[in-house]
XYZ file of C-alpha atoms in Angstrom:
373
model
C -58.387 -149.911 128.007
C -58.250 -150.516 131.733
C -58.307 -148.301 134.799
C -54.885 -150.215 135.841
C -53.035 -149.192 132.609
C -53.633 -145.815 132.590
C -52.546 -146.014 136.406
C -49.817 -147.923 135.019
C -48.761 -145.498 132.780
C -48.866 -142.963 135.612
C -46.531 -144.927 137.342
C -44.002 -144.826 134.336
C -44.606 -141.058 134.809
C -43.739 -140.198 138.381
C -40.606 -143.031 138.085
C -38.791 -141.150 134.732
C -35.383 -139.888 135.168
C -35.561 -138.569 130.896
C -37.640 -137.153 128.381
C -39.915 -140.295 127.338
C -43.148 -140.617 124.691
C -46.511 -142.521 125.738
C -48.953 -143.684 122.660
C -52.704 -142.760 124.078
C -54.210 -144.946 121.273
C -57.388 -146.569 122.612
C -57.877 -143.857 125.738
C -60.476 -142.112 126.246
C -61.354 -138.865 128.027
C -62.118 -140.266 131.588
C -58.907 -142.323 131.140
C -56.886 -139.686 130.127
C -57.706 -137.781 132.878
C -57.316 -140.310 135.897
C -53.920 -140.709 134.299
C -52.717 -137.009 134.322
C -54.007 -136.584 137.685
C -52.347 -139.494 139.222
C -48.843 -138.660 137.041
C -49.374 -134.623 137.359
C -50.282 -133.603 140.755
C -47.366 -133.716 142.829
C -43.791 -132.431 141.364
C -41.894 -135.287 139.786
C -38.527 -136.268 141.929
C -35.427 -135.834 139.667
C -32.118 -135.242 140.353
C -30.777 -132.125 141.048
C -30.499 -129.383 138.124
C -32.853 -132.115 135.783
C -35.531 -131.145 133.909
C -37.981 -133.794 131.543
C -40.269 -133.551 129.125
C -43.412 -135.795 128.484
C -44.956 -136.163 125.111
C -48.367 -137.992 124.091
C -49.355 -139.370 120.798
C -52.855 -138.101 120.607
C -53.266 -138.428 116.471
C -52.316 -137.962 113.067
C -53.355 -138.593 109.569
C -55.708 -141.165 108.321
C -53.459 -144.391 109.006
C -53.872 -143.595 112.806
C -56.450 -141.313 113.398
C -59.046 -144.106 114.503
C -57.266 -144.670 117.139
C -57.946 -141.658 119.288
C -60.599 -139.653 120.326
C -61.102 -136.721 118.354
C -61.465 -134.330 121.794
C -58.432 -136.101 123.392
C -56.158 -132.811 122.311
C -59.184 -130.650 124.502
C -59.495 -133.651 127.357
C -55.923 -133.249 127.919
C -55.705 -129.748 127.906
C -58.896 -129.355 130.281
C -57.287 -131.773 132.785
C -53.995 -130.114 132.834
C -55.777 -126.909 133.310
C -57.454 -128.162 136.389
C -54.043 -129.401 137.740
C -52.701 -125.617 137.329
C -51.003 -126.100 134.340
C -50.438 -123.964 131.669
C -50.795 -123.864 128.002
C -47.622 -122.105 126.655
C -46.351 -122.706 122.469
C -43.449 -121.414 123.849
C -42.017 -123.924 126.244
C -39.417 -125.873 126.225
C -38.158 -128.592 128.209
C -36.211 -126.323 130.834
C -36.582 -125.693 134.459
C -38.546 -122.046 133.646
C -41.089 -123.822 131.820
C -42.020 -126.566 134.884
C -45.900 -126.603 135.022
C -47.018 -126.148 131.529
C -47.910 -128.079 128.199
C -48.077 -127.541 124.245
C -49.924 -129.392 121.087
C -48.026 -129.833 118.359
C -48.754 -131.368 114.605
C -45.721 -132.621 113.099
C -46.456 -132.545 109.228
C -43.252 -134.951 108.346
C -44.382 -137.577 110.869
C -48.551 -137.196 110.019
C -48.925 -137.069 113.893
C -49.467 -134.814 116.568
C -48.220 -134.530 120.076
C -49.119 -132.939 123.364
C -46.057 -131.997 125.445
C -46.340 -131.616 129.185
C -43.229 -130.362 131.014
C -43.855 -131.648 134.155
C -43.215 -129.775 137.629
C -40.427 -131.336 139.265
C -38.891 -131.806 142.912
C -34.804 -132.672 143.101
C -33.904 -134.608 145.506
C -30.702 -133.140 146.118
C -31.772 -129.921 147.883
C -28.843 -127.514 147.648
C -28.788 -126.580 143.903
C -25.919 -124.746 141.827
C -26.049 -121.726 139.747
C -26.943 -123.595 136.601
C -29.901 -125.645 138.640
C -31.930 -122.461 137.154
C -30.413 -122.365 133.475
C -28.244 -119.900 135.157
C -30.366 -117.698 135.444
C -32.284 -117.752 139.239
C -28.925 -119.073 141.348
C -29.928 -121.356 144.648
C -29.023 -118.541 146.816
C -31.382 -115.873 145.219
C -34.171 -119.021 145.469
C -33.874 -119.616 149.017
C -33.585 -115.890 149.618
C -37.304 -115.163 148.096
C -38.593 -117.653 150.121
C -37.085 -116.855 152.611
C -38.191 -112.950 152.513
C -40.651 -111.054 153.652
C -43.042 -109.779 151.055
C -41.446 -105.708 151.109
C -38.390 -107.561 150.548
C -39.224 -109.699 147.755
C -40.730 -107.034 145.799
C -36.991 -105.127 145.906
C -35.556 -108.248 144.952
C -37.984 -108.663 142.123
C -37.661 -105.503 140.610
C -33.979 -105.085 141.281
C -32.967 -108.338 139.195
C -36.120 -109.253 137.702
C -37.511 -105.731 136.066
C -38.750 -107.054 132.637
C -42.592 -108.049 132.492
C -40.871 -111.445 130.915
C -38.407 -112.048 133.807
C -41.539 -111.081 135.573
C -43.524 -113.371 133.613
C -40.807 -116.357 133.840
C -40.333 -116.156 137.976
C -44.178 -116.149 138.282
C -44.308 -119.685 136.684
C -41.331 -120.658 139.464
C -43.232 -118.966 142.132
C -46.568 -121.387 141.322
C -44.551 -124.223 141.375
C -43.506 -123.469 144.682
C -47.010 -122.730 145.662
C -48.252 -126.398 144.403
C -45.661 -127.614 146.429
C -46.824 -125.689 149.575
C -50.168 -126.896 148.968
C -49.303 -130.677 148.650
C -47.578 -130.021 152.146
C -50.576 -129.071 153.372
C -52.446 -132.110 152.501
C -49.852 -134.080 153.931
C -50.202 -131.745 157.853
C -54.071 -132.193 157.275
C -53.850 -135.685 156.857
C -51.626 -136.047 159.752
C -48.600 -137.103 157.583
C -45.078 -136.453 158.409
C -43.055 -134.532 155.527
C -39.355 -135.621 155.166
C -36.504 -133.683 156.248
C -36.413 -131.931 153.223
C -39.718 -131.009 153.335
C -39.832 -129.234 156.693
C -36.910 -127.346 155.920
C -38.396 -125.670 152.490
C -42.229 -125.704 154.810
C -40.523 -124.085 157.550
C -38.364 -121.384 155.311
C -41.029 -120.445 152.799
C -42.866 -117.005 153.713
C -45.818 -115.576 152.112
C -45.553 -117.714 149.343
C -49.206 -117.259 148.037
C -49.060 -113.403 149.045
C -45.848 -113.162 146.386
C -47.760 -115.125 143.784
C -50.349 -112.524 143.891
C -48.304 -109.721 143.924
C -46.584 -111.219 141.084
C -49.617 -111.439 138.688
C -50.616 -107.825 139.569
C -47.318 -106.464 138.837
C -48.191 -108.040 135.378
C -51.438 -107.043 134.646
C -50.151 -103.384 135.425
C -47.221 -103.799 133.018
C -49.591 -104.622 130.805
C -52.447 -102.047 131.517
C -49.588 -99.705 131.426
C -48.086 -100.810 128.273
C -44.772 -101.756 129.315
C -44.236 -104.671 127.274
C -41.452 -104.481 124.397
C -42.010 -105.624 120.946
C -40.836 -108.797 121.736
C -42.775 -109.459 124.876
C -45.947 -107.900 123.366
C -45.636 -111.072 120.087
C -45.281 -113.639 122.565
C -48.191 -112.314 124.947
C -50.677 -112.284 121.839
C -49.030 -115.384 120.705
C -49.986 -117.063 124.221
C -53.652 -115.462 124.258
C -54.323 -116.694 120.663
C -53.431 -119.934 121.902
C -55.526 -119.504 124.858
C -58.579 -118.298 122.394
C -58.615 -121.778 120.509
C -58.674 -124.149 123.770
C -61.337 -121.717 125.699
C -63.300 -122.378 121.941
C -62.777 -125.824 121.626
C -63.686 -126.087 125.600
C -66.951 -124.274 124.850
C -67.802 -126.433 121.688
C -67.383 -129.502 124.053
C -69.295 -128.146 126.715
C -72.653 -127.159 124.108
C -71.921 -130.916 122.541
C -72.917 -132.121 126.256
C -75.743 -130.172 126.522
C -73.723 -127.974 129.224
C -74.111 -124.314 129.933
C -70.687 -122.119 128.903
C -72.153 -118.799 129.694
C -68.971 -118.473 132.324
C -66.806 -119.980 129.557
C -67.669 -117.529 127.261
C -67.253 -114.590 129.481
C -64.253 -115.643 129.843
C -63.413 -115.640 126.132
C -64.701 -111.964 125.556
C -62.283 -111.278 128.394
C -59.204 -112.621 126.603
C -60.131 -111.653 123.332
C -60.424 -108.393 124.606
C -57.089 -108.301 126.343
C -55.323 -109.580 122.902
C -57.037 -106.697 121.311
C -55.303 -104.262 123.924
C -52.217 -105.722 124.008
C -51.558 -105.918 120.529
C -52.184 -102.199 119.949
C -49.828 -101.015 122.202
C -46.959 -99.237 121.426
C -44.148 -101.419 122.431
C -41.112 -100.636 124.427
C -37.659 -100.143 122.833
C -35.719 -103.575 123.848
C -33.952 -104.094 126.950
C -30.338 -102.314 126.301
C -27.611 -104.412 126.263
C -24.480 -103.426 128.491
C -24.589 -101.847 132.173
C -26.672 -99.599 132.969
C -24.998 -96.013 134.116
C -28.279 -94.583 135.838
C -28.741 -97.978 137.426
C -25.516 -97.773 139.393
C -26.303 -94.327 140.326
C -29.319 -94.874 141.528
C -28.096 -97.935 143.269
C -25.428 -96.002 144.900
C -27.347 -92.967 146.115
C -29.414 -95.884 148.207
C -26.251 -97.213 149.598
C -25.262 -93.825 150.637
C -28.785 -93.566 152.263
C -28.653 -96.927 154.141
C -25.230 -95.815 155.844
C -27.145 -92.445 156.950
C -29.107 -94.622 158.678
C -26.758 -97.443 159.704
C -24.891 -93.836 161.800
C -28.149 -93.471 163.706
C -27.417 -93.269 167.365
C -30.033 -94.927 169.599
C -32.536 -97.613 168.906
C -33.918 -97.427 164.985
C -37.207 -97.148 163.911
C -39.122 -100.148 162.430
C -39.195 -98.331 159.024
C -35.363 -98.103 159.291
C -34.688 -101.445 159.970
C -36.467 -102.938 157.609
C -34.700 -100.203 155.073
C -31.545 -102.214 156.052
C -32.572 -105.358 155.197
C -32.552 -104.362 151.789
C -29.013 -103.501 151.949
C -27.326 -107.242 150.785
C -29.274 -107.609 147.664
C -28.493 -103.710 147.112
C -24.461 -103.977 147.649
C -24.616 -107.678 145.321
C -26.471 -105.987 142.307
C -24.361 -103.041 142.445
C -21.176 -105.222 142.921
C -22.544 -107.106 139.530
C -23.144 -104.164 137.380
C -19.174 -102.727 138.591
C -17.783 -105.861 137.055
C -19.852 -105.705 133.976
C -22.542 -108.313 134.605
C -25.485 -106.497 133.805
C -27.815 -109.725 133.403
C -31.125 -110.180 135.955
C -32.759 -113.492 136.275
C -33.883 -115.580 133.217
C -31.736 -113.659 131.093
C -32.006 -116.602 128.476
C -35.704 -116.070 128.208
C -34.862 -112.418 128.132
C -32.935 -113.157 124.979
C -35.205 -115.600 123.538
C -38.539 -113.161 123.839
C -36.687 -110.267 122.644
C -35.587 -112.450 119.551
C -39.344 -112.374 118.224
C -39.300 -108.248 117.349
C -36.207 -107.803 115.858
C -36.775 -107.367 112.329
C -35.767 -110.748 109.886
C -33.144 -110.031 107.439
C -34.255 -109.054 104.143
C -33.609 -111.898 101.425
C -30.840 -110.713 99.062
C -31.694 -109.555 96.189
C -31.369 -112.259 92.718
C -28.640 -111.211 90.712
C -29.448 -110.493 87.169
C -28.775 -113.230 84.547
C -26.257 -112.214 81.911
C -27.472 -111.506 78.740
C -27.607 -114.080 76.042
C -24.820 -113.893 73.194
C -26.349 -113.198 70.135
């Protein structure tokens, strides 16, 4: 198969406005890969609040199977990996799950699948509530860009506290990041970005600083073992997953003749952090309901920032950025007084927390009545 129609394919890619299936019968793994990096490394432009998925035929039973390459499930994993992706067997085509792909063998049909969920860019830049599932509104999007790192880490743990949320707003926050990045290229190159694009360049504030922060606030969770039942199945769920690509990666590289002494480093590591995680005692599950201490807690700061706000004469630097905190502070308290207890990604919260609650026990048979003499 050509160079042109895997670019051509590409080009179907970047140009799809809804979910859409490509066969990869006849490619092989240099192919693949050209393709996925022209179609993957940029967000793809959708409208506002749209999210698509984009599944490959890479198999099936013995009808088909000649057809593909029998590494084409690893070739496309390895070149989505390169690309930042992520391997997740929990995603779903939603706005949380941008930047990350699944395999899947569908017995009924006798083929299998690899699902990327593409990152995206919507052209329409101001976005509703729902843009986020309803769960990260425009306004609290543009104000953690817009904040300064001691800021964004109240935000964060105000409406965000769960290692899942946590989890879920890191995936957002890389997104961003590739974005940044691809902005960069453009400067470098001595490109001019659109409208659009200076306005998020020029708002955006320590975007990779955040992203770092973020993944060490959940490694500590984790070190820490506060992860709930739920969030500890899907976390060893995700590294098991993570085990059989970083095996099949290594199996590739010794068929080449390649060293994987990194590769396999990097294996022990994960194996040994399923090991941990999965001994843990978990968490009891987020409580439904507002939170009494929360409020109190929330309202003994207010109290404190109009000590301050009384302050005659210039304020300190310490005080004044104490006061910036005060918005977020007086809309999650206003929140939790009308009852809305729910944070950001408060579907995922649901969905994760789904996984340890204990399945209903089948009901018993009833006994058969005698037989009549």
């Amino acid at each position: 198969m050509s160079e042109t129609k895997a670019h051509g394919m590409a080009s179907e890619i970047r140009a799809l406005k809804d979910s859409e299936d490509f066969d990869l019968a006849g490619y092989d793994g240099a192919q693949v890969a050209n393709m996925l990096n022209a179609g993957f490394s940029s967000p793809i432009q959708l409208p506002a609040g749209h999210m698509v998925r984009v599944t490959f035929v890479i198999g099936g039973g013995k009808k088909v199977r000649q057809k593909y390459p029998e590494t084409l499930a690893k070739d496309i994993a390895a070149a989505l990996t390169a690309l930042g992706y992520e391997d997740d067997r929990g995603a779903s085509c939603c706005l949380e799950c941008q930047g990350s792909f699944k395999y899947q063998h569908d017995t009924d049909k006798d083929l299998k699948f690899m699902h990327v969920f593409p990152r995206v860019e919507h052209m329409a830049e101001e976005q509703k509530e729902d843009d986020m599932g309803g769960d990260l509104p425009g306004e609290s999007a543009r104000e953690l860009l817009a904040a300064e790192l001691f800021a964004f880490r109240d935000m964060v743990n105000m409406n965000a506290p769960s290692w899942i949320q946590k989890r879920s707003l890191l995936r957002v926050m890389k997104g961003v990041a590739s974005r940044f990045e691809e902005f960069d290229r453009k400067l470098v190159a001595m490109q001019t970005l659109d409208p659009a694009e200076q306005e998020l360049y020029d708002r955006g504030v320590e975007i990779s600083d955040k992203t770092e922060w973020l993944e060490q606030s959940l490694e500590k969770m984790i070190k820490d073992g506060q992860l709930t039942k739920g969030e500890q199945l899907w976390l060893v769920a995700d590294l098991q997953d993570k085990v059989k690509a970083m095996e099949g990666m290594i199996a590739t590289q010794k068929e080449k003749g390649k060293k994987t002494d990194k590769l396999e480093a990097q294996l022990d590591a994960v194996k040994t952090k399923m090991e941990a995680v999965a001994g843990q005692t978990p968490l009891p599950p987020a409580r439904g309901g507002v939170d009494a201490k929360e409020v109190q807690d929330l309202k003994n700061k207010m109290k404190a920032l109009c000590k301050i706000e009384a302050k005659k004469g210039l304020l300190s630097p310490d005080d004044t950025r104490e006061l910036q905190k005060k918005p977020q502070i007086e809309a999650r308290l206003a929140k939790l007084e009308a009852g809305d207890s729910k944070g950001w990604f408060n579907s995922k919260v649901l969905e994760v927390e789904a996984l340890g609650k204990p399945k209903p026990k089948p009901a018993a048979a009833k006994p058969k009545p005698a037989a009549s003499a």
